């Protein structure tokens, strides 16, 4: 029985990455039941019976499990970057090298590339050229591949895979929401705390409601302190989609430092604004035609307030635009899914 090894930033508690893991697990299991699915996680789940999980860190164990003709599938995320961790990048490159040594076919799906240092680009390019196919979730990531000289794999420009994610909580059509006027959701990261505190305090004074939302456990303690300091309600730590489903009807719009927070909010029909130095947030906002600001922008607090007021001044049009974009992005995600499945089918018949 051939095996498919699925990897990503799985097992660390980040809601977006856990949803990506669930998406690809369901997709592969439904379309290729003849394959043995093995998921690489931070810590294996011994109670899982539908598929096998193994420690991502035990490369020696993985090498013994891998055999020529097996598949290594990278399932979404921004794993090939060295802005937050060079150690993480070296791990993924070691995994690709191991797969090449064991003569596995490599498919990387729904990838966000970068940010990468000049050294990172020189290291990553040759490894990615060993892949059979790579799909990118935005134009910026595809351009990064081209700049690094990655030209051997089949390349596909798609969107984030979670546009195709069909959890029960995301199947409803947004109806008239029961929000208070100007109720803002803020997807929070722990960085830039001092500047963020000033911005959030100003937003709380200017608009009626403000709720900090975290998708990653490491962000929550800082969000809790900041909420107390500005006199806001306690933050939310979302570990499941249903948590966002519960609060979405109360929100008018969202501000996002987390890509998948913005994406999930858009699936609920909520308008948004990006706020991050990370190019993946800017790329997503360009796809959605949303405003996006960086902490490096001068007078970013003023820019944010003006952008929020502009959205609220014609909220109906903003909501309609989100629904139109959602339809467009979900269609592109289905097309990318078909490309991904077809590539695996072609690989299996070799």
Tab-separated table of C-alpha atoms in Angstrom, residues 180-186 198-211 230-232 252-253 255 273 300-313:
chain	number	residue	atom	x	y	z
A	180	UNK	CA	-24.285	46.676	17.936
A	181	UNK	CA	-23.298	49.774	15.941
A	182	UNK	CA	-19.582	49.733	15.100
A	183	UNK	CA	-18.745	46.422	16.807
A	184	UNK	CA	-15.176	45.601	15.737
A	185	UNK	CA	-13.366	42.271	15.934
A	186	UNK	CA	-9.557	42.484	16.101
A	198	UNK	CA	-2.428	52.858	21.768
A	199	UNK	CA	-4.332	51.973	18.608
A	200	UNK	CA	-6.760	49.674	20.391
A	201	UNK	CA	-7.444	52.225	23.110
A	202	UNK	CA	-8.254	54.796	20.446
A	203	UNK	CA	-10.535	52.367	18.609
A	204	UNK	CA	-12.343	51.524	21.826
A	205	UNK	CA	-13.007	55.206	22.502
A	206	UNK	CA	-14.020	56.003	18.928
A	207	UNK	CA	-16.247	52.992	18.219
A	208	UNK	CA	-18.833	51.368	20.410
A	209	UNK	CA	-17.569	47.788	20.668
A	210	UNK	CA	-14.130	46.161	20.413
A	211	UNK	CA	-13.307	42.475	20.883
A	230	UNK	CA	-7.658	49.425	27.715
A	231	UNK	CA	-10.777	48.363	29.617
A	232	UNK	CA	-12.105	46.041	26.912
A	252	UNK	CA	-19.826	44.718	12.138
A	253	UNK	CA	-16.369	44.190	10.634
A	255	UNK	CA	-9.325	44.061	11.600
A	273	UNK	CA	-9.009	45.631	7.032
A	300	UNK	CA	-1.063	54.257	11.081
A	301	UNK	CA	-3.577	54.951	13.870
A	302	UNK	CA	-5.143	57.804	11.883
A	303	UNK	CA	-5.151	55.739	8.706
A	304	UNK	CA	-6.919	52.875	10.459
A	305	UNK	CA	-9.628	55.095	11.935
A	306	UNK	CA	-10.311	56.724	8.565
A	307	UNK	CA	-10.460	53.349	6.809
A	308	UNK	CA	-12.898	51.954	9.386
A	309	UNK	CA	-15.112	55.017	9.113
A	310	UNK	CA	-15.148	54.687	5.327
A	311	UNK	CA	-16.313	51.065	5.541
A	312	UNK	CA	-18.984	51.917	8.105
A	313	UNK	CA	-20.247	54.842	6.025
